[in-house]
Amino acid sequence: MAAVPGARQLAVPLRAALIRYPALPLVAVAGITFVWFAASNGGYDPTTWYPGTLIVLALVAMAVIALPVAGLPRLVAVAAIALFAYTAWSYLSIGWAHQKGDAWDGANRTLLYALVFALF
């Protein structure tokens, strides 16, 4: 029965951390995703970073739904909008690219980078 008091002692600081930093579980899952990238050829292969992009997209969607945006600095919001605009431009560039597959791959990577920036 000694494990229960130890678990209760751990639960109090964990609860306090979650109240102070409500994005902590989302950031932890993103960190695990990045460790997976690092262990799998640095996330270079599309079979690694495509699923990782879907994971980060889901995390951003959860953050948008569940977390308050009131404390977001204006400069950070402008930077995120600019990064997503660059991502949109990357997708538009597929139309005039000679290597459409490479342009598609690059646009998808910029989406991953924009999502990571938005999450953190």
CSV table of C-alpha atoms in Angstrom, one decimal, residues 26 46 117:
chain,number,residue,atom,x,y,z
A,26,LEU,CA,0.3,18.1,-26.7
A,46,PRO,CA,8.4,10.4,-46.5
A,117,PHE,CA,5.7,26.5,-35.4
